CSV table of C-alpha atoms in Angstrom, one decimal:
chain,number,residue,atom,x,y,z
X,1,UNK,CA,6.1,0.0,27.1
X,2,UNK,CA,2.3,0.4,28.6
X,3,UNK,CA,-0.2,-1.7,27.4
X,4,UNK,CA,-2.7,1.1,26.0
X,5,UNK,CA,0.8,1.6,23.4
X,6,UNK,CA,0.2,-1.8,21.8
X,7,UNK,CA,-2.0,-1.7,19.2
X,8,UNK,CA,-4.8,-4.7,20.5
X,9,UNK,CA,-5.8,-6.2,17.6
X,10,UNK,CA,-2.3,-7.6,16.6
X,11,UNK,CA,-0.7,-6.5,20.2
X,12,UNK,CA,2.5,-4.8,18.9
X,13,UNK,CA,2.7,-1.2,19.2
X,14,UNK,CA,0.9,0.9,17.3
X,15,UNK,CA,3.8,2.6,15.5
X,16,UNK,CA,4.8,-0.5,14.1
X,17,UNK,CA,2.1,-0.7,12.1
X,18,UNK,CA,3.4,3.0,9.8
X,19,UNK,CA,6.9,1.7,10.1
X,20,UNK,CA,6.4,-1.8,8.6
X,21,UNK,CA,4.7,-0.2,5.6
X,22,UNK,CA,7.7,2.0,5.6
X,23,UNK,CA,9.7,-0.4,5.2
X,24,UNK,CA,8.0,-2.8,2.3
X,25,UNK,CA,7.0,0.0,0.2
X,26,UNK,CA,9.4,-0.1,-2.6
X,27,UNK,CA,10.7,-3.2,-2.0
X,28,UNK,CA,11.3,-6.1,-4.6
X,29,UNK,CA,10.3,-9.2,-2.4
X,30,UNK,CA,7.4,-11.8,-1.7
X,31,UNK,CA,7.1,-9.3,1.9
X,32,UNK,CA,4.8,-7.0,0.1
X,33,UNK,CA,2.9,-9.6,-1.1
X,34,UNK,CA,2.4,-10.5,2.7
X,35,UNK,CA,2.5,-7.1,4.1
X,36,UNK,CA,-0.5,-5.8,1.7
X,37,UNK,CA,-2.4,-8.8,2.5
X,38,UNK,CA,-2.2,-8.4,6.4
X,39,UNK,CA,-2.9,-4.2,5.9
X,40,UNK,CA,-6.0,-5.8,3.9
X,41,UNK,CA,-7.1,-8.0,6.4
X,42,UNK,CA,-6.9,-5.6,9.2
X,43,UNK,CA,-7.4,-2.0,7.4
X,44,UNK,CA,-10.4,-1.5,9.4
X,45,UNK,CA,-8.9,-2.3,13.0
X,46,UNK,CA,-6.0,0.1,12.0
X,47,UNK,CA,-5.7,3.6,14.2
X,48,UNK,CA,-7.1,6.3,12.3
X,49,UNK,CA,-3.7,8.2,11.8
X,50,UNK,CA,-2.0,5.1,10.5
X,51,UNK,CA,-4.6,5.1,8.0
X,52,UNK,CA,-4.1,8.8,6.7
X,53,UNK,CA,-0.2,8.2,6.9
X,54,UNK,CA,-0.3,5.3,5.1
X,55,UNK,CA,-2.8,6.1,2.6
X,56,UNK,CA,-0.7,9.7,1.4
X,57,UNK,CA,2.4,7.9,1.5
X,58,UNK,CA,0.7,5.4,-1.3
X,59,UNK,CA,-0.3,8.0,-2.7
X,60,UNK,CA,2.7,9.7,-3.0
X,61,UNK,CA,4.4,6.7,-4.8
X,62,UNK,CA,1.8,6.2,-7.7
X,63,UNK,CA,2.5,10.0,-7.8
X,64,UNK,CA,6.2,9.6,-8.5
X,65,UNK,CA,6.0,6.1,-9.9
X,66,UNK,CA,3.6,7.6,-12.4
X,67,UNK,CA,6.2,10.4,-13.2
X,68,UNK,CA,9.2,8.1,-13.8
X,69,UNK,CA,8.4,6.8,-17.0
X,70,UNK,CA,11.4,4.5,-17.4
X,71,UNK,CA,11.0,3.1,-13.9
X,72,UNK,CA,14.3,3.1,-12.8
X,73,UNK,CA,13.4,4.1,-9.5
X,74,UNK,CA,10.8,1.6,-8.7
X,75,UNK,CA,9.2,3.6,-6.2
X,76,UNK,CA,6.5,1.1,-6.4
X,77,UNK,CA,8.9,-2.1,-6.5
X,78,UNK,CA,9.0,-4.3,-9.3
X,79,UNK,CA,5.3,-5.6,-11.5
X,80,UNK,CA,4.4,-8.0,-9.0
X,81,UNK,CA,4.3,-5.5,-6.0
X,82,UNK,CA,2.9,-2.9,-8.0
X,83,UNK,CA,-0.1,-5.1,-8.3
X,84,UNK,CA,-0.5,-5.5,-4.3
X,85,UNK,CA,0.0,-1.5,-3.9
X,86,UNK,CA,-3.1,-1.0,-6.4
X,87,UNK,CA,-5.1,-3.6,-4.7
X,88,UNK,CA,-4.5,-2.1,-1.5
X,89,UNK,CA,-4.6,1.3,-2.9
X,90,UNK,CA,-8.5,0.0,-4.5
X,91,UNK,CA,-8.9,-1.3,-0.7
X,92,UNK,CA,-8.1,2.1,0.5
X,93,UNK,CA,-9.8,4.6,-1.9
X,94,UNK,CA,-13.0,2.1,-2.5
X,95,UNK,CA,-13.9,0.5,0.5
X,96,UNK,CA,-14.0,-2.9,-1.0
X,97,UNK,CA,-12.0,-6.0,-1.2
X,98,UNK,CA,-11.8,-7.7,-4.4
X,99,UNK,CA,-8.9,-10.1,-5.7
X,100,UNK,CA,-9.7,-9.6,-9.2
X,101,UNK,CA,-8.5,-6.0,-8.5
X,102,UNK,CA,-5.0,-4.6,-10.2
X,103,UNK,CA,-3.6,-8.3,-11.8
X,104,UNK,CA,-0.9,-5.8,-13.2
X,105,UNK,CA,-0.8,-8.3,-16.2
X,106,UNK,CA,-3.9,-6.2,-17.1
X,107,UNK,CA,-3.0,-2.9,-15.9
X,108,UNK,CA,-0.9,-0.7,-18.0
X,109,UNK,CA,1.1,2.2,-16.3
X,110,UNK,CA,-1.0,4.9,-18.3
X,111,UNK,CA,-4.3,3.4,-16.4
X,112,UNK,CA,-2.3,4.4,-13.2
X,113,UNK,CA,-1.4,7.5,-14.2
X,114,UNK,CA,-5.1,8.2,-15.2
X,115,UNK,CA,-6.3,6.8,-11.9
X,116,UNK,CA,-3.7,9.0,-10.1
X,117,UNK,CA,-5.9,11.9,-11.4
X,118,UNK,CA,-9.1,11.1,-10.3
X,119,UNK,CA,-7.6,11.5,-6.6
């Protein structure tokens, strides 16, 4: 591996970065928690493509999360993760950081549904 493969900022390689979210999204497990908080913390260092992969992905999953209305799928994970995914989604779609954003407690799955058309 070459050094202008690794990704500086958090020196692992760039791709890592795509397949880690790969790999949380959907899962029912405190590593969302920590994977949404890193991709918050470092959005803005994060290679442009990464961004766009990552960002239709999301979107995809609100898309079929939104569609599975008994949510036996849990494309999203379970009510806790689905709370990181819409704060990082808010991150991602508003440009802004705010921990008051998606406490799921207050977020009912028709207010995603709605939000899901607006992008």
């Amino acid at each position: 591996m070459k050094d202008n493969d690794l990704h500086t900022c958090m020196m692992l390689p760039t791709f890592m970065i795509y397949q880690s979210f790969r790999y949380v999204l959907g899962r029912r497990t405190g590593v969302v928690g920590m994977w949404v908080d890193w991709a918050i913390n470092h959005w803005m260092d994060f290679p442009e493509m990464e961004k766009v992969f990552i960002s239709r992905e999301l979107d995809d999953a609100f898309i079929l999360f939104s569609r599975d209305t008994d949510n036996k799928r849990k494309y999203l994970g379970d009510d806790c993760d689905i709370a990181y995914w819409v704060r990082l989604r808010k991150v991602i779609n508003d440009g802004i950081y705010d921990d008051k954003i998606a406490c799921w407690g207050n977020l009912e799955k028709d207010e995603v549904k709605e939000d899901e058309s607006n992008n």
